[in-house]
Amino acid sequence: MPVALITGASRGLGKQTALALSAHGYSVAVNYVSSHKEAANLVKTLLKTMGNSSIAFKADVGDITQVRAMAEEIQKTFGKLDVIINNAGITKDNLLLKQTEDEWDSIIRTNLKGCFNIISALSPLMIQSGGGNIINISSYSGMKGKAGQSAYSASKAAILGLTVSAAQELSRYNIRVNAILPGYMMTEMGLKAQKAAEKAKDESILKKLSEPKDAADFIVYLATTKNISGQVFSLDSRIG
Ligand code: NAP
């Protein structure tokens, strides 16, 4: 049975991806940092409806010690790892001239260093498993930038550079690394910025926002591919 680790899987896109991967026969390592109850409930749902061996792992992706401890637990529990979804992310929107150093650091730490921590601590297990797919969740803001989201945009742009570099370095181990831009979704993160949501809808040629389920289904597909690496996929209908 294939095994997938999804960071930030307690809600939003991560949760939807856990449901989708589990429905396709994956055992899922459900990572979270504070939403213990939500992660435990998700695991219960996965076990009840899919019957796969899914487990919740608490770890702050920005903390390499916690990530290494999670990597050991995943190795002990599943003994292999086929797919990593680097999904955990935060934003603390503020104008650049008002953004505090703490806000800046926490966004870069979670969104960017979190991806590095996960790739560096979990790749050895993936190599041991014969390779696999790493999918990093970037953002439209990382490509286009956005007023009020300098730190978030910078972190998501950096993920694109990390994706292409990691894809080149890890290809020798049969590990593919790709990034997706999931589009504006009304998750807890998306709901926080109603004006930005309206703008995204207005800029869409379909006059629609994106659905986490569409992104999750695309992730499931990408996770099964063997010959795609170093690519960025936009799952959006904005063309600006
Ligand atoms: P969300 O609903 O706010 O969920 C964020 C998830 O990240 C939660 O499960 C949270 O866990 C987890 N998380 C936060 N900090 C963490 C940390 N330090 N360690 C481990 N987990 C952590 O957000 P979402 O909308 O689903 O976003 C998922 C991803 O898509 C993010 O990378 C986001 O940047 C990206 N994205 C979202 C949109 C959008 O419109 N929503 C658009 C483009 C890209 P806890 O619940 O335990 O805190």
PDB file of C-alpha atoms and ligand atoms in Angstrom:
ATOM      1  CA  MET A   1       0.000   0.000   0.000  1.00  0.00           C
ATOM      2  CA  PRO A   2       1.522   3.407  -0.982  1.00  0.00           C
ATOM      3  CA  VAL A   3       2.215   5.886   1.826  1.00  0.00           C
ATOM      4  CA  ALA A   4       1.789   9.678   1.645  1.00  0.00           C
ATOM      5  CA  LEU A   5       2.777  12.393   4.110  1.00  0.00           C
ATOM      6  CA  ILE A   6       0.675  15.552   3.959  1.00  0.00           C
ATOM      7  CA  THR A   7       1.806  18.501   6.047  1.00  0.00           C
ATOM      8  CA  GLY A   8      -0.937  20.744   7.421  1.00  0.00           C
ATOM      9  CA  ALA A   9      -3.630  18.139   6.826  1.00  0.00           C
ATOM     10  CA  SER A  10      -5.968  19.054   9.690  1.00  0.00           C
ATOM     11  CA  ARG A  11      -8.154  21.270   7.487  1.00  0.00           C
ATOM     12  CA  GLY A  12      -8.488  23.022   4.130  1.00  0.00           C
ATOM     13  CA  LEU A  13      -6.567  21.743   1.112  1.00  0.00           C
ATOM     14  CA  GLY A  14      -4.456  19.354   3.219  1.00  0.00           C
ATOM     15  CA  LYS A  15      -7.538  17.607   4.611  1.00  0.00           C
ATOM     16  CA  GLN A  16      -9.165  17.376   1.169  1.00  0.00           C
ATOM     17  CA  THR A  17      -5.934  15.879  -0.204  1.00  0.00           C
ATOM     18  CA  ALA A  18      -5.811  13.337   2.634  1.00  0.00           C
ATOM     19  CA  LEU A  19      -9.370  12.240   1.800  1.00  0.00           C
ATOM     20  CA  ALA A  20      -8.564  12.011  -1.919  1.00  0.00           C
ATOM     21  CA  LEU A  21      -5.290  10.090  -1.506  1.00  0.00           C
ATOM     22  CA  SER A  22      -6.861   7.748   1.027  1.00  0.00           C
ATOM     23  CA  ALA A  23      -9.753   7.060  -1.372  1.00  0.00           C
ATOM     24  CA  HIS A  24      -7.099   6.026  -3.901  1.00  0.00           C
ATOM     25  CA  GLY A  25      -5.614   3.461  -1.520  1.00  0.00           C
ATOM     26  CA  TYR A  26      -2.873   5.440   0.213  1.00  0.00           C
ATOM     27  CA  SER A  27      -2.018   5.190   3.883  1.00  0.00           C
ATOM     28  CA  VAL A  28      -1.760   8.803   5.013  1.00  0.00           C
ATOM     29  CA  ALA A  29       0.519  10.419   7.582  1.00  0.00           C
ATOM     30  CA  VAL A  30      -1.659  13.365   8.643  1.00  0.00           C
ATOM     31  CA  ASN A  31       0.607  16.150   9.940  1.00  0.00           C
ATOM     32  CA  TYR A  32      -0.691  19.091  11.977  1.00  0.00           C
ATOM     33  CA  VAL A  33       0.715  21.509  14.543  1.00  0.00           C
ATOM     34  CA  SER A  34      -2.166  22.679  16.768  1.00  0.00           C
ATOM     35  CA  SER A  35      -5.503  21.234  15.560  1.00  0.00           C
ATOM     36  CA  HIS A  36      -5.256  17.926  17.430  1.00  0.00           C
ATOM     37  CA  LYS A  37      -9.004  17.220  17.494  1.00  0.00           C
ATOM     38  CA  GLU A  38      -9.476  17.937  13.781  1.00  0.00           C
ATOM     39  CA  ALA A  39      -6.495  15.737  12.835  1.00  0.00           C
ATOM     40  CA  ALA A  40      -7.748  12.898  15.086  1.00  0.00           C
ATOM     41  CA  ASN A  41     -11.256  13.156  13.571  1.00  0.00           C
ATOM     42  CA  LEU A  42      -9.827  13.055  10.056  1.00  0.00           C
ATOM     43  CA  VAL A  43      -7.844   9.919  10.860  1.00  0.00           C
ATOM     44  CA  LYS A  44     -11.015   8.326  12.297  1.00  0.00           C
ATOM     45  CA  THR A  45     -12.873   9.138   9.060  1.00  0.00           C
ATOM     46  CA  LEU A  46     -10.057   7.702   6.934  1.00  0.00           C
ATOM     47  CA  LEU A  47      -9.951   4.502   8.986  1.00  0.00           C
ATOM     48  CA  LYS A  48     -13.739   4.090   9.020  1.00  0.00           C
ATOM     49  CA  THR A  49     -14.480   4.859   5.376  1.00  0.00           C
ATOM     50  CA  MET A  50     -11.288   3.774   3.623  1.00  0.00           C
ATOM     51  CA  GLY A  51      -9.878   1.159   5.986  1.00  0.00           C
ATOM     52  CA  ASN A  52      -6.315   2.338   5.343  1.00  0.00           C
ATOM     53  CA  SER A  53      -3.753   2.660   8.112  1.00  0.00           C
ATOM     54  CA  SER A  54      -3.619   6.430   8.520  1.00  0.00           C
ATOM     55  CA  ILE A  55      -2.077   8.159  11.542  1.00  0.00           C
ATOM     56  CA  ALA A  56      -1.836  11.750  12.806  1.00  0.00           C
ATOM     57  CA  PHE A  57       1.602  13.217  13.597  1.00  0.00           C
ATOM     58  CA  LYS A  58       1.974  16.492  15.471  1.00  0.00           C
ATOM     59  CA  ALA A  59       5.032  18.474  14.328  1.00  0.00           C
ATOM     60  CA  ASP A  60       5.809  22.088  13.607  1.00  0.00           C
ATOM     61  CA  VAL A  61       7.283  21.924  10.108  1.00  0.00           C
ATOM     62  CA  GLY A  62       9.449  24.942  10.883  1.00  0.00           C
ATOM     63  CA  ASP A  63      11.254  23.034  13.665  1.00  0.00           C
ATOM     64  CA  ILE A  64      13.807  20.548  12.299  1.00  0.00           C
ATOM     65  CA  THR A  65      13.966  18.615  15.593  1.00  0.00           C
ATOM     66  CA  GLN A  66      10.209  17.988  15.543  1.00  0.00           C
ATOM     67  CA  VAL A  67      10.334  17.126  11.836  1.00  0.00           C
ATOM     68  CA  ARG A  68      13.153  14.612  12.388  1.00  0.00           C
ATOM     69  CA  ALA A  69      11.183  13.015  15.233  1.00  0.00           C
ATOM     70  CA  MET A  70       8.150  12.741  12.916  1.00  0.00           C
ATOM     71  CA  ALA A  71      10.350  11.206  10.197  1.00  0.00           C
ATOM     72  CA  GLU A  72      11.463   8.513  12.669  1.00  0.00           C
ATOM     73  CA  GLU A  73       7.858   7.805  13.653  1.00  0.00           C
ATOM     74  CA  ILE A  74       6.799   7.541  10.005  1.00  0.00           C
ATOM     75  CA  GLN A  75       9.671   5.139   9.329  1.00  0.00           C
ATOM     76  CA  LYS A  76       8.704   3.004  12.359  1.00  0.00           C
ATOM     77  CA  THR A  77       4.985   3.036  11.505  1.00  0.00           C
ATOM     78  CA  PHE A  78       4.991   2.558   7.741  1.00  0.00           C
ATOM     79  CA  GLY A  79       8.589   1.587   6.876  1.00  0.00           C
ATOM     80  CA  LYS A  80       8.309   3.482   3.569  1.00  0.00           C
ATOM     81  CA  LEU A  81       7.238   6.763   1.991  1.00  0.00           C
ATOM     82  CA  ASP A  82       6.059   7.293  -1.603  1.00  0.00           C
ATOM     83  CA  VAL A  83       4.546  10.789  -1.648  1.00  0.00           C
ATOM     84  CA  ILE A  84       5.168  14.042   0.227  1.00  0.00           C
ATOM     85  CA  ILE A  85       2.752  16.960  -0.029  1.00  0.00           C
ATOM     86  CA  ASN A  86       4.362  20.100   1.375  1.00  0.00           C
ATOM     87  CA  ASN A  87       1.080  21.867   2.111  1.00  0.00           C
ATOM     88  CA  ALA A  88       1.441  23.486   5.584  1.00  0.00           C
ATOM     89  CA  GLY A  89       1.252  27.243   5.218  1.00  0.00           C
ATOM     90  CA  ILE A  90       0.331  30.441   6.997  1.00  0.00           C
ATOM     91  CA  THR A  91      -0.107  34.083   6.122  1.00  0.00           C
ATOM     92  CA  LYS A  92      -0.150  37.236   8.228  1.00  0.00           C
ATOM     93  CA  ASP A  93      -1.116  39.855   5.676  1.00  0.00           C
ATOM     94  CA  ASN A  94       0.273  43.325   6.224  1.00  0.00           C
ATOM     95  CA  LEU A  95       1.655  46.182   4.177  1.00  0.00           C
ATOM     96  CA  LEU A  96       5.417  45.837   3.773  1.00  0.00           C
ATOM     97  CA  LEU A  97       6.110  49.046   5.698  1.00  0.00           C
ATOM     98  CA  LYS A  98       3.983  47.801   8.610  1.00  0.00           C
ATOM     99  CA  GLN A  99       5.105  44.186   8.614  1.00  0.00           C
ATOM    100  CA  THR A 100       6.960  43.247  11.772  1.00  0.00           C
ATOM    101  CA  GLU A 101      10.126  41.185  11.782  1.00  0.00           C
ATOM    102  CA  ASP A 102       8.308  38.495  13.801  1.00  0.00           C
ATOM    103  CA  GLU A 103       5.519  38.251  11.220  1.00  0.00           C
ATOM    104  CA  TRP A 104       8.050  38.070   8.380  1.00  0.00           C
ATOM    105  CA  ASP A 105      10.130  35.403  10.139  1.00  0.00           C
ATOM    106  CA  SER A 106       7.178  33.197  11.069  1.00  0.00           C
ATOM    107  CA  ILE A 107       5.806  33.180   7.494  1.00  0.00           C
ATOM    108  CA  ILE A 108       9.186  32.346   5.930  1.00  0.00           C
ATOM    109  CA  ARG A 109       9.885  29.792   8.679  1.00  0.00           C
ATOM    110  CA  THR A 110       6.645  27.849   8.169  1.00  0.00           C
ATOM    111  CA  ASN A 111       6.129  28.186   4.423  1.00  0.00           C
ATOM    112  CA  LEU A 112       9.692  27.949   3.131  1.00  0.00           C
ATOM    113  CA  LYS A 113      11.935  26.484   5.815  1.00  0.00           C
ATOM    114  CA  GLY A 114       9.117  24.011   6.506  1.00  0.00           C
ATOM    115  CA  CYS A 115       9.476  22.620   2.957  1.00  0.00           C
ATOM    116  CA  PHE A 116      13.255  22.395   3.329  1.00  0.00           C
ATOM    117  CA  ASN A 117      12.959  20.653   6.720  1.00  0.00           C
ATOM    118  CA  ILE A 118      10.477  18.115   5.378  1.00  0.00           C
ATOM    119  CA  ILE A 119      12.454  17.373   2.203  1.00  0.00           C
ATOM    120  CA  SER A 120      15.758  17.023   4.049  1.00  0.00           C
ATOM    121  CA  ALA A 121      14.382  14.844   6.873  1.00  0.00           C
ATOM    122  CA  LEU A 122      12.034  12.638   4.820  1.00  0.00           C
ATOM    123  CA  SER A 123      13.917  12.185   1.520  1.00  0.00           C
ATOM    124  CA  PRO A 124      16.186   9.444   2.945  1.00  0.00           C
ATOM    125  CA  LEU A 125      13.108   7.292   3.653  1.00  0.00           C
ATOM    126  CA  MET A 126      11.759   8.025   0.165  1.00  0.00           C
ATOM    127  CA  ILE A 127      15.135   7.085  -1.373  1.00  0.00           C
ATOM    128  CA  GLN A 128      15.083   3.850   0.652  1.00  0.00           C
ATOM    129  CA  SER A 129      11.572   3.221  -0.752  1.00  0.00           C
ATOM    130  CA  GLY A 130      12.824   3.461  -4.335  1.00  0.00           C
ATOM    131  CA  GLY A 131      11.794   7.052  -5.044  1.00  0.00           C
ATOM    132  CA  GLY A 132       8.507   8.935  -5.221  1.00  0.00           C
ATOM    133  CA  ASN A 133       6.787  12.264  -5.769  1.00  0.00           C
ATOM    134  CA  ILE A 134       7.178  15.468  -3.772  1.00  0.00           C
ATOM    135  CA  ILE A 135       4.514  18.110  -4.428  1.00  0.00           C
ATOM    136  CA  ASN A 136       5.050  21.587  -3.021  1.00  0.00           C
ATOM    137  CA  ILE A 137       2.062  23.909  -2.614  1.00  0.00           C
ATOM    138  CA  SER A 138       2.987  27.361  -3.884  1.00  0.00           C
ATOM    139  CA  SER A 139       0.584  30.168  -4.783  1.00  0.00           C
ATOM    140  CA  TYR A 140      -0.503  32.582  -7.501  1.00  0.00           C
ATOM    141  CA  SER A 141       0.890  35.292  -5.164  1.00  0.00           C
ATOM    142  CA  GLY A 142       4.301  33.634  -5.504  1.00  0.00           C
ATOM    143  CA  MET A 143       4.187  34.165  -9.285  1.00  0.00           C
ATOM    144  CA  LYS A 144       2.472  37.540  -9.447  1.00  0.00           C
ATOM    145  CA  GLY A 145       3.091  39.123  -6.021  1.00  0.00           C
ATOM    146  CA  LYS A 146       0.316  40.813  -4.085  1.00  0.00           C
ATOM    147  CA  ALA A 147       0.076  44.065  -2.134  1.00  0.00           C
ATOM    148  CA  GLY A 148      -0.259  43.193   1.548  1.00  0.00           C
ATOM    149  CA  GLN A 149       1.397  39.796   1.062  1.00  0.00           C
ATOM    150  CA  SER A 150       5.109  40.515   0.570  1.00  0.00           C
ATOM    151  CA  ALA A 151       6.303  37.865   3.010  1.00  0.00           C
ATOM    152  CA  TYR A 152       3.771  35.262   1.852  1.00  0.00           C
ATOM    153  CA  SER A 153       4.509  35.990  -1.829  1.00  0.00           C
ATOM    154  CA  ALA A 154       8.269  35.830  -1.190  1.00  0.00           C
ATOM    155  CA  SER A 155       7.917  32.473   0.591  1.00  0.00           C
ATOM    156  CA  LYS A 156       5.760  31.037  -2.198  1.00  0.00           C
ATOM    157  CA  ALA A 157       8.077  32.364  -4.950  1.00  0.00           C
ATOM    158  CA  ALA A 158      11.047  30.800  -3.164  1.00  0.00           C
ATOM    159  CA  ILE A 159       9.227  27.466  -3.120  1.00  0.00           C
ATOM    160  CA  LEU A 160       9.317  27.524  -6.938  1.00  0.00           C
ATOM    161  CA  GLY A 161      13.114  27.883  -6.919  1.00  0.00           C
ATOM    162  CA  LEU A 162      13.384  25.159  -4.290  1.00  0.00           C
ATOM    163  CA  THR A 163      11.155  22.881  -6.389  1.00  0.00           C
ATOM    164  CA  VAL A 164      13.246  23.121  -9.557  1.00  0.00           C
ATOM    165  CA  SER A 165      16.561  22.816  -7.673  1.00  0.00           C
ATOM    166  CA  ALA A 166      15.378  19.834  -5.618  1.00  0.00           C
ATOM    167  CA  ALA A 167      13.987  18.207  -8.785  1.00  0.00           C
ATOM    168  CA  GLN A 168      17.467  18.349 -10.346  1.00  0.00           C
ATOM    169  CA  GLU A 169      19.299  17.081  -7.255  1.00  0.00           C
ATOM    170  CA  LEU A 170      16.867  14.298  -6.363  1.00  0.00           C
ATOM    171  CA  SER A 171      16.302  12.924  -9.895  1.00  0.00           C
ATOM    172  CA  ARG A 172      19.188  10.498  -9.407  1.00  0.00           C
ATOM    173  CA  TYR A 173      17.142   8.867  -6.615  1.00  0.00           C
ATOM    174  CA  ASN A 174      14.010   8.576  -8.796  1.00  0.00           C
ATOM    175  CA  ILE A 175      12.342  11.378  -6.806  1.00  0.00           C
ATOM    176  CA  ARG A 176      10.209  13.810  -8.807  1.00  0.00           C
ATOM    177  CA  VAL A 177       9.557  17.283  -7.387  1.00  0.00           C
ATOM    178  CA  ASN A 178       6.792  19.562  -8.687  1.00  0.00           C
ATOM    179  CA  ALA A 179       4.828  22.574  -7.455  1.00  0.00           C
ATOM    180  CA  ILE A 180       1.213  23.584  -7.828  1.00  0.00           C
ATOM    181  CA  LEU A 181      -0.574  26.917  -7.553  1.00  0.00           C
ATOM    182  CA  PRO A 182      -3.997  25.837  -6.300  1.00  0.00           C
ATOM    183  CA  GLY A 183      -5.919  29.051  -7.032  1.00  0.00           C
ATOM    184  CA  TYR A 184      -7.937  31.080  -4.524  1.00  0.00           C
ATOM    185  CA  MET A 185      -9.900  28.708  -2.257  1.00  0.00           C
ATOM    186  CA  MET A 186     -12.396  29.570   0.465  1.00  0.00           C
ATOM    187  CA  THR A 187     -10.572  27.606   3.164  1.00  0.00           C
ATOM    188  CA  GLU A 188      -9.862  29.103   6.597  1.00  0.00           C
ATOM    189  CA  MET A 189      -6.943  30.949   4.977  1.00  0.00           C
ATOM    190  CA  GLY A 190      -9.013  32.178   2.018  1.00  0.00           C
ATOM    191  CA  LEU A 191     -11.960  33.234   4.169  1.00  0.00           C
ATOM    192  CA  LYS A 192      -9.738  35.616   6.158  1.00  0.00           C
ATOM    193  CA  ALA A 193      -9.433  38.002   3.173  1.00  0.00           C
ATOM    194  CA  GLN A 194     -12.885  38.627   1.689  1.00  0.00           C
ATOM    195  CA  LYS A 195     -11.739  41.544  -0.486  1.00  0.00           C
ATOM    196  CA  ALA A 196      -8.928  39.468  -1.965  1.00  0.00           C
ATOM    197  CA  ALA A 197     -11.455  36.693  -2.655  1.00  0.00           C
ATOM    198  CA  GLU A 198     -13.745  39.103  -4.519  1.00  0.00           C
ATOM    199  CA  LYS A 199     -10.776  40.403  -6.527  1.00  0.00           C
ATOM    200  CA  ALA A 200      -9.655  36.868  -7.414  1.00  0.00           C
ATOM    201  CA  LYS A 201     -13.186  36.016  -8.571  1.00  0.00           C
ATOM    202  CA  ASP A 202     -13.361  39.184 -10.626  1.00  0.00           C
ATOM    203  CA  GLU A 203      -9.994  38.449 -12.278  1.00  0.00           C
ATOM    204  CA  SER A 204     -11.024  34.884 -13.137  1.00  0.00           C
ATOM    205  CA  ILE A 205     -12.171  34.402 -16.739  1.00  0.00           C
ATOM    206  CA  LEU A 206     -14.751  31.953 -15.365  1.00  0.00           C
ATOM    207  CA  LYS A 207     -15.767  34.409 -12.603  1.00  0.00           C
ATOM    208  CA  LYS A 208     -15.184  31.560 -10.130  1.00  0.00           C
ATOM    209  CA  LEU A 209     -12.889  30.770  -7.221  1.00  0.00           C
ATOM    210  CA  SER A 210     -11.020  27.473  -7.006  1.00  0.00           C
ATOM    211  CA  GLU A 211     -12.217  24.372  -5.154  1.00  0.00           C
ATOM    212  CA  PRO A 212      -9.922  22.391  -2.815  1.00  0.00           C
ATOM    213  CA  LYS A 213     -11.363  19.191  -4.295  1.00  0.00           C
ATOM    214  CA  ASP A 214     -10.118  20.102  -7.804  1.00  0.00           C
ATOM    215  CA  ALA A 215      -6.620  20.723  -6.427  1.00  0.00           C
ATOM    216  CA  ALA A 216      -6.724  17.522  -4.352  1.00  0.00           C
ATOM    217  CA  ASP A 217      -7.794  15.448  -7.384  1.00  0.00           C
ATOM    218  CA  PHE A 218      -4.969  16.991  -9.431  1.00  0.00           C
ATOM    219  CA  ILE A 219      -2.500  16.191  -6.633  1.00  0.00           C
ATOM    220  CA  VAL A 220      -3.651  12.551  -6.620  1.00  0.00           C
ATOM    221  CA  TYR A 221      -3.038  12.377 -10.374  1.00  0.00           C
ATOM    222  CA  LEU A 222       0.395  14.044 -10.134  1.00  0.00           C
ATOM    223  CA  ALA A 223       1.323  11.662  -7.312  1.00  0.00           C
ATOM    224  CA  THR A 224       0.865   8.700  -9.670  1.00  0.00           C
ATOM    225  CA  THR A 225       3.081  10.084 -12.460  1.00  0.00           C
ATOM    226  CA  LYS A 226       6.628   8.851 -13.042  1.00  0.00           C
ATOM    227  CA  ASN A 227       8.041  11.177 -15.712  1.00  0.00           C
ATOM    228  CA  ILE A 228       7.092  14.707 -14.642  1.00  0.00           C
ATOM    229  CA  SER A 229       9.553  16.723 -12.562  1.00  0.00           C
ATOM    230  CA  GLY A 230      10.688  20.313 -11.974  1.00  0.00           C
ATOM    231  CA  GLN A 231       7.328  21.691 -13.174  1.00  0.00           C
ATOM    232  CA  VAL A 232       4.868  24.271 -11.862  1.00  0.00           C
ATOM    233  CA  PHE A 233       1.133  23.714 -12.459  1.00  0.00           C
ATOM    234  CA  SER A 234      -1.398  26.491 -12.173  1.00  0.00           C
ATOM    235  CA  LEU A 235      -4.902  25.282 -11.226  1.00  0.00           C
ATOM    236  CA  ASP A 236      -6.513  28.657 -11.654  1.00  0.00           C
ATOM    237  CA  SER A 237      -8.652  30.629 -14.083  1.00  0.00           C
ATOM    238  CA  ARG A 238      -6.903  33.976 -13.618  1.00  0.00           C
ATOM    239  CA  ILE A 239      -4.871  35.020 -16.650  1.00  0.00           C
ATOM    240  CA  GLY A 240      -3.651  38.459 -15.557  1.00  0.00           C
TER     241      GLY A 240
HETATM  242  P1  NAP B   1      -5.619  26.539   6.090  1.00  0.00           P
HETATM  243  O1  NAP B   1      -7.029  26.122   5.935  1.00  0.00           O
HETATM  244  O2  NAP B   1      -5.311  27.741   6.885  1.00  0.00           O
HETATM  245  O3  NAP B   1      -4.789  25.271   6.647  1.00  0.00           O
HETATM  246  C1  NAP B   1      -3.416  25.419   6.949  1.00  0.00           C
HETATM  247  C2  NAP B   1      -2.881  24.095   7.472  1.00  0.00           C
HETATM  248  O4  NAP B   1      -1.475  24.282   7.725  1.00  0.00           O
HETATM  249  C3  NAP B   1      -3.519  23.633   8.778  1.00  0.00           C
HETATM  250  O5  NAP B   1      -3.711  22.238   8.714  1.00  0.00           O
HETATM  251  C4  NAP B   1      -2.455  23.960   9.825  1.00  0.00           C
HETATM  252  O6  NAP B   1      -2.413  23.061  10.935  1.00  0.00           O
HETATM  253  C5  NAP B   1      -1.192  23.757   9.017  1.00  0.00           C
HETATM  254  N1  NAP B   1      -0.040  24.439   9.593  1.00  0.00           N
HETATM  255  C6  NAP B   1       0.142  25.773   9.801  1.00  0.00           C
HETATM  256  N2  NAP B   1       1.347  25.993  10.367  1.00  0.00           N
HETATM  257  C7  NAP B   1       1.942  24.765  10.512  1.00  0.00           C
HETATM  258  C8  NAP B   1       3.186  24.334  11.035  1.00  0.00           C
HETATM  259  N3  NAP B   1       4.079  25.208  11.516  1.00  0.00           N
HETATM  260  N4  NAP B   1       3.452  23.002  11.042  1.00  0.00           N
HETATM  261  C9  NAP B   1       2.555  22.101  10.564  1.00  0.00           C
HETATM  262  N5  NAP B   1       1.345  22.453  10.065  1.00  0.00           N
HETATM  263  C10 NAP B   1       1.053  23.781  10.037  1.00  0.00           C
HETATM  264  O7  NAP B   1      -4.941  26.799   4.660  1.00  0.00           O
HETATM  265  P2  NAP B   1      -5.281  26.251   3.190  1.00  0.00           P
HETATM  266  O8  NAP B   1      -6.002  27.297   2.473  1.00  0.00           O
HETATM  267  O9  NAP B   1      -5.805  24.870   3.236  1.00  0.00           O
HETATM  268  O10 NAP B   1      -3.798  26.258   2.586  1.00  0.00           O
HETATM  269  C11 NAP B   1      -3.067  25.085   2.310  1.00  0.00           C
HETATM  270  C12 NAP B   1      -1.865  25.474   1.459  1.00  0.00           C
HETATM  271  O11 NAP B   1      -2.335  26.050   0.231  1.00  0.00           O
HETATM  272  C13 NAP B   1      -0.964  26.536   2.099  1.00  0.00           C
HETATM  273  O12 NAP B   1       0.376  26.270   1.788  1.00  0.00           O
HETATM  274  C14 NAP B   1      -1.412  27.823   1.418  1.00  0.00           C
HETATM  275  O13 NAP B   1      -0.404  28.794   1.417  1.00  0.00           O
HETATM  276  C15 NAP B   1      -1.713  27.310   0.029  1.00  0.00           C
HETATM  277  N6  NAP B   1      -2.599  28.163  -0.758  1.00  0.00           N
HETATM  278  C16 NAP B   1      -3.846  28.474  -0.297  1.00  0.00           C
HETATM  279  C17 NAP B   1      -4.667  29.298  -1.068  1.00  0.00           C
HETATM  280  C18 NAP B   1      -6.060  29.680  -0.630  1.00  0.00           C
HETATM  281  O14 NAP B   1      -6.707  30.455  -1.341  1.00  0.00           O
HETATM  282  N7  NAP B   1      -6.568  29.174   0.477  1.00  0.00           N
HETATM  283  C19 NAP B   1      -4.214  29.770  -2.301  1.00  0.00           C
HETATM  284  C20 NAP B   1      -2.941  29.416  -2.741  1.00  0.00           C
HETATM  285  C21 NAP B   1      -2.143  28.601  -1.959  1.00  0.00           C
HETATM  286  P3  NAP B   1      -3.112  23.396  12.358  1.00  0.00           P
HETATM  287  O15 NAP B   1      -4.585  23.396  12.048  1.00  0.00           O
HETATM  288  O16 NAP B   1      -2.694  22.300  13.251  1.00  0.00           O
HETATM  289  O17 NAP B   1      -2.599  24.755  12.746  1.00  0.00           O
END
